[in-house]
Coordinates of N, CA, C and O in Angstrom, one line a residue:
M1 N -8.7 -15.4 -1.3 CA -8.7 -14.0 -1.1 C -7.3 -13.6 -0.7 O -6.7 -14.2 0.1
G2 N -6.8 -12.5 -1.3 CA -5.4 -12.1 -1.0 C -5.4 -11.0 0.1 O -6.3 -10.9 0.9
A3 N -4.3 -10.2 0.1 CA -4.2 -9.2 1.2 C -3.9 -7.8 0.5 O -3.1 -7.8 -0.5
L4 N -4.4 -6.8 1.0 CA -4.2 -5.4 0.5 C -3.6 -4.6 1.7 O -4.1 -4.6 2.8
V5 N -2.4 -4.0 1.4 CA -1.7 -3.2 2.4 C -1.6 -1.8 1.8 O -1.2 -1.6 0.7
T6 N -1.9 -0.8 2.6 CA -1.8 0.6 2.2 C -1.6 1.4 3.5 O -1.7 1.0 4.6
L7 N -1.3 2.7 3.3 CA -1.1 3.6 4.4 C -2.5 4.1 4.9 O -3.4 4.3 4.1
D8 N -2.6 4.3 6.2 CA -3.7 4.8 6.8 C -3.4 6.3 7.0 O -2.7 6.7 7.9
L9 N -4.0 7.2 6.2 CA -3.6 8.6 6.2 C -4.8 9.4 6.7 O -6.0 9.1 6.3
P10 N -4.6 10.5 7.3 CA -5.7 11.4 7.7 C -6.3 12.0 6.4 O -5.6 12.1 5.4
A11 N -7.5 12.4 6.5 CA -8.2 13.0 5.3 C -7.6 14.2 4.7 O -7.7 14.5 3.5
D12 N -6.8 14.9 5.5 CA -6.2 16.2 5.0 C -4.7 16.0 4.6 O -4.0 16.9 4.3
S13 N -4.2 14.7 4.5 CA -2.8 14.5 4.2 C -2.5 14.9 2.7 O -3.3 14.5 1.8
P14 N -1.5 15.6 2.5 CA -1.1 16.0 1.2 C -0.6 14.8 0.3 O -0.7 14.8 -0.9
M15 N -0.3 13.7 1.0 CA 0.1 12.5 0.2 C -1.1 11.9 -0.5 O -0.8 11.2 -1.5
L16 N -2.3 12.2 -0.1 CA -3.4 11.6 -0.8 C -3.5 12.1 -2.3 O -4.1 11.5 -3.1
E17 N -2.9 13.3 -2.5 CA -3.0 13.9 -3.9 C -1.9 13.4 -4.8 O -1.9 13.7 -6.0
L18 N -0.9 12.7 -4.2 CA 0.2 12.2 -5.1 C -0.3 11.0 -5.9 O -1.3 10.4 -5.7
P19 N 0.5 10.7 -7.0 CA 0.2 9.5 -7.8 C 0.5 8.3 -6.9 O 1.4 8.4 -6.0
W20 N -0.2 7.2 -7.1 CA -0.1 6.0 -6.3 C 0.3 4.8 -7.2 O -0.2 4.8 -8.4
I21 N 1.1 3.9 -6.7 CA 1.4 2.7 -7.4 C 0.9 1.5 -6.6 O 0.6 1.5 -5.4
I22 N 0.8 0.3 -7.4 CA 0.4 -0.9 -6.8 C 1.5 -1.9 -7.1 O 2.0 -2.0 -8.2
T23 N 2.0 -2.6 -6.0 CA 2.9 -3.7 -6.2 C 2.2 -5.0 -5.8 O 1.8 -5.1 -4.7
F24 N 2.1 -5.9 -6.8 CA 1.5 -7.2 -6.6 C 2.7 -8.2 -6.4 O 3.7 -8.2 -7.1
A25 N 2.5 -9.0 -5.4 CA 3.6 -10.0 -5.1 C 2.9 -11.3 -4.5 O 1.7 -11.3 -4.1
P26 N 3.7 -12.4 -4.4 CA 3.1 -13.6 -3.9 C 2.7 -13.4 -2.4 O 3.4 -12.6 -1.7
L27 N 1.7 -14.0 -2.0 CA 1.2 -13.8 -0.6 C 2.0 -14.7 0.4 O 2.3 -14.3 1.5
G28 N 2.5 -15.8 -0.1 CA 3.2 -16.7 0.8 C 4.6 -17.0 0.2 O 5.0 -16.5 -0.9
E29 N 5.4 -17.8 0.9 CA 6.7 -18.1 0.5 C 6.7 -19.3 -0.5 O 7.8 -19.6 -1.1
V30 N 5.6 -19.9 -0.7 CA 5.5 -21.1 -1.7 C 5.7 -20.6 -3.1 O 6.5 -21.1 -3.8
D31 N 5.0 -19.5 -3.5 CA 5.2 -19.0 -4.8 C 6.4 -18.0 -4.8 O 6.6 -17.3 -3.9
E32 N 7.2 -18.1 -5.9 CA 8.3 -17.2 -6.0 C 8.3 -16.7 -7.4 O 8.5 -17.4 -8.4
W33 N 8.0 -15.4 -7.5 CA 8.1 -14.7 -8.8 C 8.3 -13.2 -8.5 O 8.1 -12.7 -7.3
E34 N 8.8 -12.5 -9.4 CA 9.2 -11.1 -9.2 C 7.9 -10.3 -9.1 O 6.9 -10.5 -9.8
P35 N 7.9 -9.3 -8.1 CA 6.7 -8.5 -8.0 C 6.4 -7.7 -9.2 O 7.3 -7.4 -10.0
V36 N 5.1 -7.4 -9.4 CA 4.7 -6.6 -10.6 C 4.2 -5.3 -10.1 O 3.4 -5.2 -9.2
V37 N 4.8 -4.2 -10.6 CA 4.4 -2.8 -10.2 C 3.6 -2.2 -11.3 O 4.0 -2.2 -12.5
C38 N 2.5 -1.6 -10.9 CA 1.5 -1.0 -11.8 C 1.3 0.5 -11.4 O 1.2 0.7 -10.2
G39 N 1.1 1.3 -12.3 CA 0.7 2.7 -12.0 C 1.6 3.7 -12.8 O 2.4 3.2 -13.6
P40 N 1.5 4.9 -12.5 CA 0.8 5.5 -11.4 C -0.7 5.7 -11.6 O -1.2 5.8 -12.8
Y41 N -1.5 5.7 -10.5 CA -2.9 5.9 -10.5 C -3.3 7.0 -9.5 O -2.5 7.3 -8.6
E42 N -4.5 7.5 -9.5 CA -5.0 8.3 -8.4 C -5.3 7.2 -7.3 O -5.6 6.1 -7.6
R43 N -5.3 7.7 -6.1 CA -5.4 6.7 -5.0 C -6.7 5.9 -5.0 O -6.6 4.7 -4.9
P44 N -7.9 6.5 -5.3 CA -9.1 5.7 -5.3 C -9.0 4.6 -6.4 O -9.5 3.5 -6.2
H45 N -8.4 4.9 -7.5 CA -8.3 4.0 -8.6 C -7.4 2.8 -8.2 O -7.6 1.7 -8.5
A46 N -6.2 3.2 -7.6 CA -5.3 2.2 -7.2 C -5.9 1.2 -6.2 O -5.7 0.0 -6.3
L47 N -6.6 1.8 -5.2 CA -7.2 0.9 -4.2 C -8.3 0.0 -4.9 O -8.3 -1.2 -4.5
A48 N -9.1 0.5 -5.7 CA -10.1 -0.3 -6.4 C -9.5 -1.4 -7.2 O -10.0 -2.5 -7.2
L49 N -8.5 -1.1 -8.0 CA -7.9 -2.1 -8.8 C -7.2 -3.2 -8.0 O -7.4 -4.4 -8.3
A50 N -6.5 -2.8 -6.9 CA -5.8 -3.7 -6.1 C -6.9 -4.6 -5.4 O -6.7 -5.9 -5.3
E51 N -8.0 -4.0 -4.9 CA -9.0 -4.8 -4.3 C -9.6 -5.8 -5.2 O -9.9 -7.0 -4.9
A52 N -9.8 -5.4 -6.5 CA -10.4 -6.3 -7.5 C -9.5 -7.5 -7.8 O -10.0 -8.6 -7.9
V53 N -8.2 -7.3 -7.8 CA -7.3 -8.4 -8.1 C -7.2 -9.3 -6.9 O -7.3 -10.5 -7.1
V54 N -7.0 -8.8 -5.7 CA -6.7 -9.7 -4.5 C -8.0 -10.3 -4.0 O -8.0 -11.3 -3.3
A55 N -9.2 -9.8 -4.5 CA -10.4 -10.4 -4.1 C -10.6 -11.9 -4.6 O -11.2 -12.7 -4.0
E56 N -9.9 -12.1 -5.7 CA -10.1 -13.4 -6.4 C -8.8 -14.2 -6.4 O -8.8 -15.4 -6.9
E57 N -7.7 -13.7 -6.0 CA -6.4 -14.4 -6.1 C -5.6 -14.3 -4.8 O -5.7 -13.3 -4.1
Q58 N -4.8 -15.3 -4.5 CA -4.0 -15.3 -3.3 C -2.7 -14.5 -3.6 O -1.6 -15.1 -3.8
L59 N -2.8 -13.2 -3.6 CA -1.7 -12.3 -3.8 C -1.7 -11.2 -2.7 O -2.7 -11.0 -2.0
M60 N -0.6 -10.6 -2.6 CA -0.5 -9.4 -1.8 C -0.4 -8.2 -2.7 O 0.4 -8.2 -3.7
A61 N -1.2 -7.1 -2.4 CA -1.1 -5.9 -3.1 C -0.7 -4.8 -2.2 O -1.4 -4.6 -1.1
V62 N 0.3 -4.1 -2.5 CA 0.8 -2.9 -1.7 C 0.5 -1.7 -2.5 O 1.0 -1.5 -3.6
V63 N -0.4 -0.8 -1.9 CA -0.8 0.4 -2.6 C -0.1 1.6 -1.8 O -0.3 1.7 -0.6
E64 N 0.8 2.3 -2.5 CA 1.6 3.3 -1.9 C 1.8 4.5 -2.8 O 1.7 4.4 -4.0
P65 N 2.0 5.7 -2.1 CA 2.2 6.9 -3.0 C 3.5 6.8 -3.7 O 4.5 6.3 -3.2
L66 N 3.5 7.4 -4.9 CA 4.7 7.6 -5.7 C 5.3 8.9 -5.3 O 4.8 10.0 -5.7
V67 N 6.3 8.9 -4.5 CA 6.9 10.2 -4.0 C 8.0 10.6 -4.9 O 9.0 10.0 -5.0
P68 N 7.8 11.7 -5.7 CA 8.8 12.2 -6.6 C 10.0 12.8 -5.8 O 9.8 13.7 -5.0
A69 N 11.1 12.2 -6.1 CA 12.4 12.8 -5.5 C 13.1 13.7 -6.5 O 13.1 13.3 -7.7
V70 N 13.6 14.8 -6.1 CA 14.1 15.7 -7.0 C 15.6 15.9 -6.8 O 16.3 16.8 -7.5
S71 N 16.2 15.1 -5.9 CA 17.7 15.2 -5.7 C 18.2 13.9 -5.2 O 17.5 13.1 -4.6
V72 N 19.5 13.7 -5.4 CA 20.1 12.5 -4.9 C 20.1 12.4 -3.3 O 19.8 11.4 -2.7
E73 N 20.2 13.6 -2.7 CA 20.2 13.7 -1.3 C 18.8 13.3 -0.7 O 18.7 12.6 0.3
Q74 N 17.7 13.7 -1.4 CA 16.4 13.3 -1.0 C 16.2 11.8 -1.1 O 15.6 11.2 -0.3
I75 N 16.7 11.2 -2.2 CA 16.6 9.8 -2.4 C 17.3 9.0 -1.3 O 16.8 8.1 -0.7
R76 N 18.5 9.5 -1.0 CA 19.3 8.9 0.1 C 18.6 9.0 1.4 O 18.6 8.1 2.3
G77 N 18.0 10.2 1.7 CA 17.2 10.4 2.9 C 16.1 9.4 3.0 O 15.8 8.8 4.1
E78 N 15.4 9.2 1.9 CA 14.2 8.2 1.9 C 14.7 6.8 2.2 O 14.1 6.0 2.9
I79 N 15.9 6.4 1.6 CA 16.4 5.1 1.8 C 16.9 4.9 3.2 O 16.6 3.9 3.9
A80 N 17.5 5.9 3.8 CA 17.9 5.9 5.2 C 16.7 5.8 6.1 O 16.7 5.0 7.1
A81 N 15.7 6.5 5.8 CA 14.5 6.4 6.7 C 13.8 5.1 6.6 O 13.4 4.5 7.6
A82 N 13.8 4.5 5.4 CA 13.2 3.1 5.2 C 14.1 2.1 6.0 O 13.5 1.2 6.6
Q83 N 15.4 2.2 5.9 CA 16.3 1.3 6.6 C 16.1 1.4 8.1 O 16.0 0.4 8.8
L84 N 16.0 2.6 8.6 CA 15.8 2.8 10.0 C 14.5 2.2 10.5 O 14.4 1.6 11.5
A85 N 13.4 2.5 9.7 CA 12.1 1.9 10.1 C 12.1 0.4 10.1 O 11.5 -0.2 11.0
A86 N 12.8 -0.2 9.1 CA 12.9 -1.7 9.1 C 13.7 -2.2 10.3 O 13.3 -3.2 10.9
Q87 N 14.8 -1.5 10.7 CA 15.5 -1.9 11.8 C 14.7 -1.8 13.1 O 14.7 -2.7 14.0
D88 N 14.0 -0.7 13.2 CA 13.1 -0.5 14.4 C 12.0 -1.6 14.5 O 11.8 -2.1 15.6
E89 N 11.4 -1.9 13.4 CA 10.4 -3.0 13.4 C 11.0 -4.3 13.8 O 10.4 -5.0 14.5
V90 N 12.1 -4.7 13.2 CA 12.8 -5.9 13.6 C 13.1 -6.0 15.1 O 12.8 -7.0 15.7
T91 N 13.6 -4.9 15.6 CA 13.9 -4.8 17.0 C 12.7 -5.0 17.9 O 12.6 -5.7 18.8
R92 N 11.6 -4.3 17.5 CA 10.4 -4.3 18.2 C 9.8 -5.7 18.2 O 9.3 -6.2 19.3
V93 N 9.8 -6.4 17.1 CA 9.2 -7.7 17.0 C 10.1 -8.7 17.8 O 9.6 -9.6 18.5
D94 N 11.4 -8.5 17.7 CA 12.3 -9.4 18.4 C 12.1 -9.3 19.9 O 12.3 -10.3 20.6
Q95 N 11.8 -8.1 20.4 CA 11.7 -7.9 21.8 C 10.3 -8.2 22.3 O 10.1 -8.3 23.5
A96 N 9.4 -8.4 21.4 CA 8.0 -8.7 21.9 C 7.9 -10.1 22.4 O 8.4 -11.0 21.8
D97 N 7.1 -10.2 23.5 CA 6.8 -11.5 24.0 C 5.9 -12.2 22.9 O 5.0 -11.5 22.4
L98 N 6.1 -13.5 22.7 CA 5.3 -14.1 21.6 C 3.8 -14.0 21.8 O 3.1 -13.8 20.8
Y99 N 3.3 -14.0 23.0 CA 1.9 -13.9 23.2 C 1.5 -12.7 23.9 O 0.5 -12.1 23.6
G100 N 2.3 -12.2 24.8 CA 1.9 -11.1 25.7 C 1.8 -9.8 24.9 O 1.0 -8.9 25.3
D101 N 2.6 -9.5 23.9 CA 2.6 -8.3 23.2 C 2.0 -8.4 21.8 O 2.3 -7.6 20.9
Y102 N 1.1 -9.3 21.6 CA 0.4 -9.5 20.3 C -0.3 -8.2 19.9 O -0.3 -7.9 18.7
E103 N -0.8 -7.4 20.8 CA -1.5 -6.2 20.5 C -0.6 -5.2 19.8 O -1.0 -4.3 19.1
D104 N 0.7 -5.3 20.1 CA 1.7 -4.4 19.5 C 1.8 -4.6 18.0 O 2.2 -3.7 17.3
T105 N 1.6 -5.8 17.6 CA 1.9 -6.1 16.2 C 0.6 -6.1 15.3 O 0.6 -5.9 14.1
I106 N -0.6 -6.3 16.0 CA -1.9 -6.2 15.2 C -2.8 -5.2 15.9 O -3.1 -5.2 17.0
D107 N -3.1 -4.2 15.1 CA -3.9 -3.1 15.6 C -5.4 -3.4 15.5 O -5.9 -3.9 14.5
E108 N -6.1 -3.3 16.6 CA -7.5 -3.7 16.6 C -8.3 -2.9 15.6 O -9.3 -3.4 15.0
E109 N -8.0 -1.6 15.4 CA -8.7 -0.8 14.4 C -8.5 -1.4 13.0 O -9.4 -1.4 12.2
E110 N -7.3 -1.9 12.7 CA -7.0 -2.5 11.4 C -7.9 -3.8 11.3 O -8.4 -4.0 10.2
L111 N -8.0 -4.6 12.3 CA -8.8 -5.8 12.3 C -10.3 -5.4 12.0 O -11.0 -6.0 11.2
E112 N -10.8 -4.4 12.7 CA -12.2 -3.9 12.5 C -12.4 -3.4 11.1 O -13.4 -3.7 10.4
A113 N -11.4 -2.7 10.6 CA -11.5 -2.1 9.2 C -11.5 -3.3 8.2 O -12.3 -3.3 7.2
A114 N -10.7 -4.3 8.4 CA -10.7 -5.5 7.5 C -12.0 -6.2 7.6 O -12.5 -6.6 6.5
E115 N -12.6 -6.3 8.7 CA -13.9 -7.0 8.8 C -15.0 -6.2 8.1 O -15.8 -6.7 7.4
H116 N -14.9 -4.8 8.2 CA -15.8 -4.0 7.5 C -15.7 -4.1 6.0 O -16.6 -4.2 5.3
D117 N -14.4 -4.1 5.6 CA -14.1 -4.3 4.1 C -14.7 -5.6 3.6 O -15.2 -5.6 2.5
R118 N -14.5 -6.7 4.4 CA -15.0 -8.0 3.9 C -16.6 -7.9 3.8 O -17.1 -8.5 3.0
A119 N -17.2 -7.2 4.8 CA -18.6 -7.2 4.8 C -19.2 -6.4 3.6 O -20.2 -6.7 3.1
T120 N -18.5 -5.3 3.2 CA -19.0 -4.4 2.2 C -18.5 -4.9 0.8 O -19.1 -4.5 -0.2
G121 N -17.5 -5.7 0.7 CA -17.0 -6.2 -0.6 C -16.0 -5.2 -1.2 O -15.9 -4.0 -0.7
P122 N -15.3 -5.6 -2.2 CA -14.3 -4.7 -2.9 C -15.1 -3.6 -3.6 O -16.2 -3.7 -4.1
L123 N -14.4 -2.5 -3.8 CA -14.9 -1.4 -4.6 C -14.9 -1.9 -6.1 O -14.1 -2.7 -6.5
P124 N -15.8 -1.3 -6.9 CA -15.8 -1.7 -8.3 C -14.5 -1.1 -9.0 O -14.1 0.0 -8.7
A125 N -13.9 -2.0 -9.8 CA -12.7 -1.5 -10.5 C -13.0 -0.4 -11.5 O -14.1 -0.5 -12.1
P126 N -12.2 0.6 -11.6 CA -12.5 1.7 -12.6 C -12.4 1.2 -14.0 O -11.6 0.3 -14.2
D127 N -13.2 1.8 -14.9 CA -13.1 1.3 -16.3 C -11.9 2.1 -17.0 O -11.3 3.0 -16.4
V128 N -11.7 1.8 -18.2 CA -10.5 2.3 -18.9 C -10.6 3.8 -19.0 O -9.7 4.6 -18.9
A129 N -11.8 4.4 -19.3 CA -12.0 5.8 -19.4 C -11.7 6.5 -18.1 O -11.0 7.6 -18.1
E130 N -12.1 6.0 -17.0 CA -11.8 6.6 -15.7 C -10.3 6.6 -15.4 O -9.8 7.5 -14.9
L131 N -9.6 5.5 -15.8 CA -8.2 5.4 -15.6 C -7.5 6.4 -16.4 O -6.5 7.1 -16.0
R132 N -7.9 6.5 -17.7 CA -7.2 7.4 -18.6 C -7.4 8.9 -18.1 O -6.5 9.7 -18.2
A133 N -8.6 9.2 -17.6 CA -8.8 10.5 -17.1 C -7.9 10.8 -15.9 O -7.4 11.9 -15.7
G134 N -7.7 9.7 -15.0 CA -6.8 9.8 -13.9 C -5.4 10.0 -14.4 O -4.6 10.8 -13.8
F135 N -5.0 9.3 -15.4 CA -3.6 9.5 -15.9 C -3.4 10.9 -16.4 O -2.3 11.5 -16.2
A136 N -4.4 11.5 -17.1 CA -4.3 12.9 -17.6 C -4.1 13.8 -16.4 O -3.3 14.8 -16.4
R137 N -4.9 13.6 -15.3 CA -4.8 14.5 -14.1 C -3.4 14.4 -13.5 O -2.8 15.4 -13.1
I138 N -2.9 13.1 -13.4 CA -1.6 12.9 -12.9 C -0.5 13.6 -13.7 O 0.4 14.3 -13.2
A139 N -0.6 13.5 -15.0 CA 0.4 14.1 -15.9 C 0.3 15.6 -15.8 O 1.4 16.3 -15.7
A140 N -0.9 16.2 -15.7 CA -1.0 17.6 -15.5 C -0.4 18.0 -14.2 O 0.3 19.1 -14.1
Q141 N -0.6 17.2 -13.2 CA 0.0 17.6 -11.8 C 1.5 17.5 -11.9 O 2.2 18.4 -11.3
L142 N 2.1 16.5 -12.5 CA 3.5 16.3 -12.6 C 4.2 17.4 -13.4 O 5.4 17.7 -13.2
T143 N 3.5 17.8 -14.5 CA 4.1 18.8 -15.3 C 3.8 20.3 -14.9 O 4.2 21.2 -15.6
G144 N 3.0 20.4 -13.9 CA 2.6 21.7 -13.4 C 1.5 22.4 -14.3 O 1.3 23.6 -14.2
G145 N 0.8 21.6 -15.1 CA -0.2 22.1 -16.0 C -1.6 22.1 -15.4 O -2.0 21.8 -14.4

């Protein structure tokens, strides 16, 4: 069984309506191959596809929104925000006591959600017709149609 990583968003988040992509990569450092990016999909389809793949293989799947950038400045801002977040995470982990601050790096709610997901099993993967309908909705959304 692999690992699935995604954002935990509130039910009213506008990001839920964006197209989503899946990045599949090796789970450990033993395997070395270039990540495979698939999508865009609607979020439920992306989650179901990712779950179906990692349920049977030792892979990591990252499901994330595809945020359309409309300017160079917006892209640079996203890059700067990602770099800052990475630096903050490295600093936080470096400063954490190896055992005393374990709760800071593993959220109990995430552990409970993972246990619940294992108990209920992966969502059924969407069929081709469902995916094509999702592609059409994404295309209409991106073109303003």
